[in-house]
Amino acid sequence: MKTVTCIAPVNIAVIKYWGKRDEDLILPINDSLSSTLSTDYMCSKTTIMVSPTFKENRFWLNNKEVTFDSERLNNCLNEVKRRASPTCGELLQWKLHICSENNFPTAAGLASSAAGYACLVYALAALYRVEGDISGIARRGSGSACRSIYGGWVRWNKGTLPSGEDSIATQVAPASHWPEMRIIVLVVSDDKKKTSSTSGMKRSVETSEFLKDRAEKVVPRRTDEMIEAIKSKNFEAFAQLTMQDSNQFHSVCLDTYPPCFYMNDVSRAIIEMVHAYNEYKGSNKVAYTFDAGPNACLYLLEDHVEEIVALINEIFPPLAVDATEYFRGYPIHVNSSKLQEVLQLKKHTPGCLKYIIQTKVGDGPSILSNSSEHLLTENGLPKK
Ligand code: DP6
């Protein structure tokens, strides 16, 4: 019997991946770039156990047993086994029990599949002692998962080979490079999204002409500019590129036929607030980015956290009085603000935001070696 437990981070793209050139191998039509978020407050955790006594492969996801027949799951498993160390021997024949959970909303546009597949592949690779890059294996689970294999600022190189061998992630800069960077996640809704990223981007590839232009012309230039902004810690340029890329991604969604709507009125009010604040400050102090859902991720430097949170609190007052439930992640000190009046922004009805998470850029996946961390009992059944 052998057991491995891992945690893996979420990543938030500042240059978005949207569109595949190969659906089965999950090969993208453009490069993308993200930061990996600290696992302190948002992460996936996975325990994998192999034993000669297990009769069949079993999988528990977020406290529910699910079938083991997902093609993506099996693609990852087969690929890890193909690259397994020759010393694994009969371990490769034993059946697996896998238990995985996220400590944040699944499928609400918060990159849960990225953290989940990165965690699964990292744990499998540790179990079967795979050497070398494993981001290309995580990619087979979910494209964006390949970026969660590394910490800091990560680029997913689209690659050119039909085999996909060169479609892997590489680190652009470690988390320690820009320690003042903060990410504030504004959870507008934790419901499951209507159109998944997978089907949304497929439809965009089939119907949006604008997407071709984006992939061929805009993203290559923007990726270079983004790397330069990150390397030189130029927040002004970083923020502009981040916001423009998010907006372009959502315009591709609108150009898709029938269109995909991921943002809602609250998302748009957040965009308005950020631009009003930046204009008031005379330069970009905050950047927003939205994935395939209404939740906003704000990138900002630590000096501006208090002021922007005070403003958010004025414009989007919380429903709950329990601040520990509402403000999550790294502690946030909430002041009162007069900015809302100065900026002439509309106050929304309480409860538009479900909660707020403050986090940082962090490291890649890691193994938890203490057995108290395992999600499975010694018999291979979920502890919960
Ligand atoms: C909008 O990686 O979830 O978050 O490869 O089909 O699993 P599949 O899609 P997925 O798409 C993520 C899209 C995005 C942008 C990004 O993270 O780059």
Coordinates of C-alpha atoms and ligand atoms in Angstrom, one line a residue:
M1 CA 0.0 0.0 0.0
K2 CA 1.2 3.5 -0.7
T3 CA -0.4 6.9 0.0
V4 CA 0.4 10.4 -1.3
T5 CA -1.3 13.7 -0.3
C6 CA -0.7 17.0 -2.2
I7 CA -2.0 20.5 -2.3
A8 CA -2.0 22.6 -5.5
P9 CA -2.8 26.3 -6.1
V10 CA -5.3 28.2 -8.2
N11 CA -4.0 30.5 -11.0
I12 CA -5.5 33.6 -12.4
A13 CA -4.6 34.5 -16.0
V14 CA -3.7 38.0 -17.0
I15 CA -3.4 36.9 -20.6
K16 CA -6.2 34.6 -21.2
Y17 CA -6.3 31.1 -22.7
W18 CA -9.4 30.9 -24.9
G19 CA -9.6 28.4 -27.8
K20 CA -8.1 25.1 -28.7
R21 CA -6.4 23.9 -31.9
D22 CA -6.7 20.3 -30.7
E23 CA -9.6 19.3 -28.4
D24 CA -8.3 15.9 -27.4
L25 CA -4.7 16.9 -26.6
I26 CA -5.9 20.2 -25.2
L27 CA -3.6 22.4 -27.3
P28 CA -4.3 26.1 -27.2
I29 CA -4.4 28.6 -30.1
N30 CA -2.4 31.2 -28.1
D31 CA 0.0 31.5 -25.2
S32 CA -1.3 32.6 -21.9
L33 CA 0.1 34.0 -18.7
S34 CA -1.0 33.8 -15.1
S35 CA 0.0 34.3 -11.5
T36 CA -0.2 31.3 -9.1
L37 CA -2.1 32.2 -6.0
S38 CA -0.9 31.3 -2.5
T39 CA -2.2 27.9 -1.2
D40 CA -2.8 29.5 2.2
Y41 CA -6.4 30.3 1.5
M42 CA -7.4 28.8 -1.8
C43 CA -6.2 25.3 -2.9
S44 CA -7.1 21.8 -4.0
K45 CA -6.1 18.9 -1.8
T46 CA -5.8 15.4 -3.1
T47 CA -5.0 12.0 -1.5
I48 CA -4.2 9.1 -3.7
M49 CA -3.8 5.6 -2.3
V50 CA -2.8 2.4 -4.2
S51 CA -3.2 -1.0 -2.7
P52 CA -3.1 -4.6 -3.9
T53 CA -6.4 -5.1 -2.0
F54 CA -8.4 -2.5 -3.9
K55 CA -10.9 -4.1 -6.3
E56 CA -11.5 -1.1 -8.5
N57 CA -10.4 2.5 -9.1
R58 CA -12.6 4.9 -7.1
F59 CA -12.8 8.7 -6.9
W60 CA -14.4 11.0 -4.3
L61 CA -14.7 14.7 -5.3
N62 CA -15.8 17.3 -2.8
N63 CA -17.4 14.7 -0.6
K64 CA -19.2 12.8 -3.3
E65 CA -18.2 9.6 -5.1
V66 CA -18.0 10.2 -8.8
T67 CA -17.4 7.7 -11.6
F68 CA -13.9 7.0 -12.8
D69 CA -14.7 7.1 -16.5
S70 CA -13.9 10.7 -17.3
E71 CA -11.7 10.8 -20.4
R72 CA -9.6 13.7 -19.1
L73 CA -8.9 11.9 -15.8
N74 CA -7.9 8.7 -17.6
N75 CA -5.7 10.6 -20.1
C76 CA -3.8 12.1 -17.1
L77 CA -3.5 8.7 -15.4
N78 CA -2.3 6.9 -18.6
E79 CA 0.2 9.6 -19.3
V80 CA 1.6 9.5 -15.8
K81 CA 1.8 5.7 -15.9
R82 CA 3.6 5.9 -19.3
R83 CA 6.2 8.1 -17.7
A84 CA 6.4 6.2 -14.4
S85 CA 9.8 5.2 -13.1
P86 CA 10.8 1.7 -14.2
T87 CA 11.3 0.9 -10.5
C88 CA 7.5 1.1 -9.8
G89 CA 7.0 -2.5 -10.7
E90 CA 3.7 -4.0 -9.5
L91 CA 2.6 -0.7 -8.0
L92 CA 1.4 0.2 -11.6
Q93 CA -1.0 -2.8 -11.5
W94 CA -2.7 -1.8 -8.2
K95 CA -6.0 0.0 -8.2
L96 CA -6.3 3.6 -7.0
H97 CA -8.5 5.4 -4.5
I98 CA -8.5 9.1 -5.0
C99 CA -10.1 11.7 -2.7
S100 CA -10.0 15.4 -3.7
E101 CA -11.5 18.6 -2.4
N102 CA -11.4 22.4 -3.0
N103 CA -11.7 24.9 -0.2
F104 CA -13.4 27.4 -2.6
P105 CA -16.4 27.3 -4.9
T106 CA -16.1 24.7 -7.7
A107 CA -17.0 25.8 -11.3
A108 CA -17.8 29.4 -10.4
G109 CA -15.1 30.8 -12.6
L110 CA -12.5 30.5 -9.9
A111 CA -10.2 28.1 -11.7
S112 CA -11.1 25.1 -9.6
S113 CA -10.5 22.6 -12.4
A114 CA -7.0 24.1 -12.8
A115 CA -6.1 23.5 -9.1
G116 CA -7.8 20.2 -9.1
Y117 CA -6.0 18.7 -12.1
A118 CA -2.7 20.2 -11.1
C119 CA -3.1 18.5 -7.7
L120 CA -4.1 15.2 -9.2
V121 CA -1.2 15.1 -11.6
Y122 CA 1.3 16.2 -9.0
A123 CA 0.2 13.5 -6.6
L124 CA 0.1 10.8 -9.3
A125 CA 3.6 11.9 -10.5
A126 CA 4.9 11.7 -6.9
L127 CA 3.3 8.2 -6.5
Y128 CA 4.8 6.8 -9.7
R129 CA 8.1 8.8 -9.4
V130 CA 7.8 10.7 -12.7
E131 CA 10.8 12.8 -13.6
G132 CA 10.9 16.1 -15.6
D133 CA 8.2 18.5 -16.5
I134 CA 4.6 17.4 -15.7
S135 CA 2.8 20.5 -16.8
G136 CA 2.1 18.8 -20.1
I137 CA 0.3 16.0 -18.3
A138 CA -1.8 18.4 -16.2
R139 CA -2.7 20.1 -19.4
R140 CA -4.5 16.9 -20.5
G141 CA -6.9 17.4 -17.5
S142 CA -7.7 21.0 -18.1
G143 CA -5.6 23.4 -20.2
S144 CA -5.2 26.1 -17.5
A145 CA -4.1 23.4 -15.0
C146 CA -0.6 23.3 -16.6
R147 CA 0.1 26.8 -15.2
S148 CA -0.7 25.7 -11.6
I149 CA 2.2 23.2 -11.7
Y150 CA 4.6 26.2 -11.1
G151 CA 4.6 29.0 -8.6
G152 CA 5.0 32.7 -9.3
W153 CA 4.3 34.1 -12.8
V154 CA 3.8 31.4 -15.3
R155 CA 3.6 31.3 -19.1
W156 CA 1.8 28.5 -21.0
N157 CA 3.7 28.2 -24.3
K158 CA 1.2 27.2 -26.9
G159 CA 3.8 25.1 -28.7
T160 CA 3.8 24.2 -32.4
L161 CA 4.3 20.4 -32.5
P162 CA 1.2 18.4 -33.4
S163 CA 2.1 15.9 -30.6
G164 CA 1.8 18.8 -28.0
E165 CA 5.1 17.9 -26.4
D166 CA 6.2 21.6 -26.5
S167 CA 2.8 22.9 -25.1
I168 CA 4.0 23.2 -21.5
A169 CA 4.2 25.8 -18.8
T170 CA 7.4 27.6 -17.7
Q171 CA 8.0 30.0 -14.9
V172 CA 8.6 33.7 -15.9
A173 CA 9.4 34.9 -12.4
P174 CA 9.1 33.4 -8.9
A175 CA 6.6 34.5 -6.3
S176 CA 9.3 36.4 -4.4
H177 CA 10.0 38.6 -7.5
W178 CA 7.0 41.0 -6.8
P179 CA 6.2 40.5 -3.1
E180 CA 4.1 43.6 -2.8
M181 CA 1.5 42.2 -5.3
R182 CA -1.9 41.3 -3.8
I183 CA -4.9 39.7 -5.3
I184 CA -8.4 40.4 -4.1
V185 CA -11.1 38.0 -5.3
L186 CA -14.6 39.5 -5.2
V187 CA -17.0 36.6 -5.1
V188 CA -20.1 37.8 -6.9
S189 CA -21.7 34.4 -7.2
D190 CA -20.6 30.9 -6.2
D191 CA -23.2 29.2 -8.4
K192 CA -22.1 26.8 -11.1
K193 CA -21.6 28.7 -14.4
K194 CA -24.1 28.2 -17.3
T195 CA -21.6 27.6 -20.1
S196 CA -18.4 25.8 -19.2
S197 CA -15.1 27.2 -20.4
T198 CA -14.6 24.1 -22.4
S199 CA -17.8 24.4 -24.4
G200 CA -17.7 28.2 -24.5
M201 CA -14.2 28.3 -26.1
K202 CA -15.2 25.6 -28.6
R203 CA -18.1 27.7 -29.8
S204 CA -15.8 30.7 -30.0
V205 CA -13.3 28.8 -32.1
E206 CA -16.1 27.7 -34.4
T207 CA -17.9 31.1 -34.8
S208 CA -15.7 34.1 -33.7
E209 CA -13.6 35.7 -36.4
F210 CA -12.4 38.2 -33.8
L211 CA -10.8 35.3 -31.9
K212 CA -8.5 34.5 -34.8
D213 CA -7.2 38.0 -34.9
R214 CA -6.7 38.0 -31.1
A215 CA -4.8 34.7 -31.2
E216 CA -2.6 35.6 -34.2
K217 CA -1.9 39.3 -33.7
V218 CA -2.8 40.6 -30.3
V219 CA -1.8 37.9 -27.8
P220 CA 1.8 37.4 -29.1
R221 CA 2.5 41.1 -28.8
R222 CA 0.7 41.4 -25.5
T223 CA 2.5 38.4 -24.0
D224 CA 5.9 40.0 -24.7
E225 CA 4.7 43.3 -23.2
M226 CA 3.3 41.6 -20.2
I227 CA 6.5 39.7 -19.5
E228 CA 8.4 42.9 -19.7
A229 CA 6.0 44.7 -17.3
I230 CA 6.3 41.8 -14.8
K231 CA 10.1 41.6 -15.0
S232 CA 10.5 45.4 -14.6
K233 CA 7.7 45.5 -12.0
N234 CA 5.9 48.2 -14.0
F235 CA 2.4 48.1 -12.4
E236 CA 1.0 50.8 -14.6
A237 CA 1.7 48.7 -17.8
F238 CA 0.9 45.4 -16.1
A239 CA -2.6 46.8 -15.0
Q240 CA -3.5 48.2 -18.4
L241 CA -2.5 44.9 -20.2
T242 CA -4.4 42.9 -17.7
M243 CA -7.6 44.9 -18.0
Q244 CA -7.4 45.1 -21.8
D245 CA -6.9 41.4 -22.1
S246 CA -9.8 40.6 -19.8
N247 CA -12.0 42.9 -21.8
Q248 CA -10.9 41.5 -25.1
F249 CA -11.6 37.9 -23.9
H250 CA -15.1 39.0 -22.9
S251 CA -15.6 40.7 -26.3
V252 CA -14.7 37.5 -28.0
C253 CA -17.4 35.8 -25.9
L254 CA -19.9 38.4 -27.2
D255 CA -18.6 37.8 -30.7
T256 CA -19.3 34.1 -30.3
Y257 CA -22.5 32.9 -31.8
P258 CA -24.7 32.4 -29.9
P259 CA -22.9 34.6 -27.5
C260 CA -21.6 33.6 -24.0
F261 CA -22.2 36.0 -21.2
Y262 CA -20.0 35.5 -18.2
M263 CA -20.1 38.9 -16.5
N264 CA -23.2 40.4 -14.9
D265 CA -24.3 43.9 -13.8
V266 CA -22.2 43.6 -10.6
S267 CA -19.1 42.6 -12.6
R268 CA -19.6 45.7 -14.8
A269 CA -20.1 47.9 -11.8
I270 CA -16.7 46.6 -10.5
I271 CA -15.1 47.6 -13.8
E272 CA -16.6 51.0 -13.6
M273 CA -15.3 51.4 -10.0
V274 CA -11.8 50.4 -10.9
H275 CA -11.6 52.9 -13.8
A276 CA -13.0 55.7 -11.6
Y277 CA -10.5 54.9 -8.9
N278 CA -7.5 54.8 -11.3
E279 CA -8.6 58.0 -12.9
Y280 CA -8.9 59.7 -9.5
K281 CA -5.4 58.5 -8.6
G282 CA -3.9 59.7 -11.9
S283 CA -2.5 56.3 -12.8
N284 CA -3.4 52.6 -12.6
K285 CA -3.4 51.4 -9.0
V286 CA -5.8 48.4 -9.5
A287 CA -6.5 46.0 -12.3
Y288 CA -9.5 43.7 -12.8
T289 CA -9.7 40.5 -14.6
F290 CA -12.7 38.1 -15.1
D291 CA -12.6 34.5 -16.2
A292 CA -15.6 32.5 -17.4
G293 CA -17.8 33.8 -14.6
P294 CA -19.0 37.0 -12.9
N295 CA -16.4 37.0 -10.1
A296 CA -13.7 39.6 -10.2
C297 CA -10.0 39.2 -9.4
L298 CA -8.3 42.5 -8.6
Y299 CA -4.5 42.8 -8.9
L300 CA -3.0 45.6 -6.8
L301 CA 0.0 46.5 -4.7
E302 CA -0.3 46.2 -0.9
D303 CA -0.2 50.0 -0.3
H304 CA -3.6 50.3 -2.0
V305 CA -5.4 47.4 -0.3
E306 CA -7.0 49.4 2.6
E307 CA -8.3 52.2 0.4
I308 CA -9.8 50.0 -2.3
V309 CA -11.4 47.7 0.2
A310 CA -12.9 50.7 2.0
L311 CA -14.3 51.8 -1.4
I312 CA -15.6 48.4 -2.3
N313 CA -17.3 48.2 1.1
E314 CA -19.1 51.5 0.5
I315 CA -20.3 50.6 -3.0
F316 CA -21.1 47.0 -2.4
P317 CA -22.0 46.8 1.3
P318 CA -22.1 43.3 2.8
L319 CA -25.3 41.6 4.0
A320 CA -23.7 39.6 6.8
V321 CA -22.5 41.4 9.8
D322 CA -20.1 38.5 10.6
A323 CA -16.8 40.0 9.2
T324 CA -14.9 36.7 9.6
E325 CA -17.2 35.0 7.1
Y326 CA -17.1 38.0 4.7
F327 CA -13.5 38.9 4.7
R328 CA -11.4 35.8 4.0
G329 CA -7.7 35.2 3.3
Y330 CA -5.0 37.5 4.6
P331 CA -6.5 39.9 7.2
I332 CA -8.1 43.1 5.8
H333 CA -8.3 46.2 7.8
V334 CA -11.5 47.9 6.9
N335 CA -11.7 51.7 7.2
S336 CA -14.7 53.9 6.3
S337 CA -14.4 55.8 3.1
K338 CA -15.7 59.0 1.6
L339 CA -14.4 58.1 -1.9
Q340 CA -17.7 56.7 -3.1
E341 CA -19.2 60.3 -3.0
V342 CA -16.1 61.9 -4.5
L343 CA -16.2 59.4 -7.4
Q344 CA -20.0 59.7 -7.7
L345 CA -20.4 55.9 -7.9
K346 CA -23.8 54.3 -7.2
K347 CA -24.2 52.4 -3.9
H348 CA -25.6 48.9 -4.5
T349 CA -28.1 47.0 -2.4
P350 CA -26.3 45.0 0.3
G351 CA -25.3 41.5 -0.5
C352 CA -24.2 41.9 -4.1
L353 CA -20.8 40.4 -3.1
K354 CA -20.9 37.1 -1.3
Y355 CA -17.5 37.4 0.2
I356 CA -14.0 38.8 -0.4
I357 CA -10.7 36.9 -0.3
Q358 CA -7.3 38.7 0.0
T359 CA -4.4 36.6 -1.2
K360 CA -0.9 36.9 -2.7
V361 CA 1.2 35.3 -5.5
G362 CA 2.5 32.0 -4.2
D363 CA 4.4 28.8 -4.9
G364 CA 3.5 25.7 -6.8
P365 CA 2.1 22.4 -5.5
S366 CA 3.6 20.5 -2.6
I367 CA 3.4 17.2 -0.9
L368 CA 2.0 16.9 2.7
S369 CA 3.9 14.1 4.3
N370 CA 2.1 14.0 7.7
S371 CA -0.4 11.2 7.6
S372 CA -3.0 13.3 9.6
E373 CA -3.3 15.3 6.4
H374 CA -4.5 12.4 4.3
L375 CA -8.1 12.6 3.1
L376 CA -8.4 8.7 3.1
T377 CA -8.4 6.4 6.1
E378 CA -6.0 3.4 6.2
N379 CA -8.8 1.4 4.6
G380 CA -8.9 3.7 1.6
L381 CA -12.2 5.4 2.4
P382 CA -12.8 9.1 2.8
K383 CA -12.3 10.4 6.4
K384 CA -15.2 12.8 6.0
Ligands
DP6_1 C1 -11.2 31.9 -19.0 O1 -8.6 25.5 -18.6 O2 -11.0 25.6 -17.8 O3 -10.1 30.7 -17.2 O4 -8.9 23.4 -21.1 O5 -11.3 23.1 -21.6 O6 -10.4 22.6 -19.3 P1 -10.3 23.5 -20.6 O7 -10.6 25.0 -20.2 P2 -10.1 25.8 -18.9 O8 -10.2 27.3 -19.4 C2 -9.8 28.4 -18.7 C3 -10.2 29.6 -19.4 C4 -10.1 30.9 -18.6 C5 -8.8 31.6 -19.0 C6 -7.5 31.1 -18.4 O9 -7.5 30.6 -17.3 O10 -6.5 31.3 -19.1

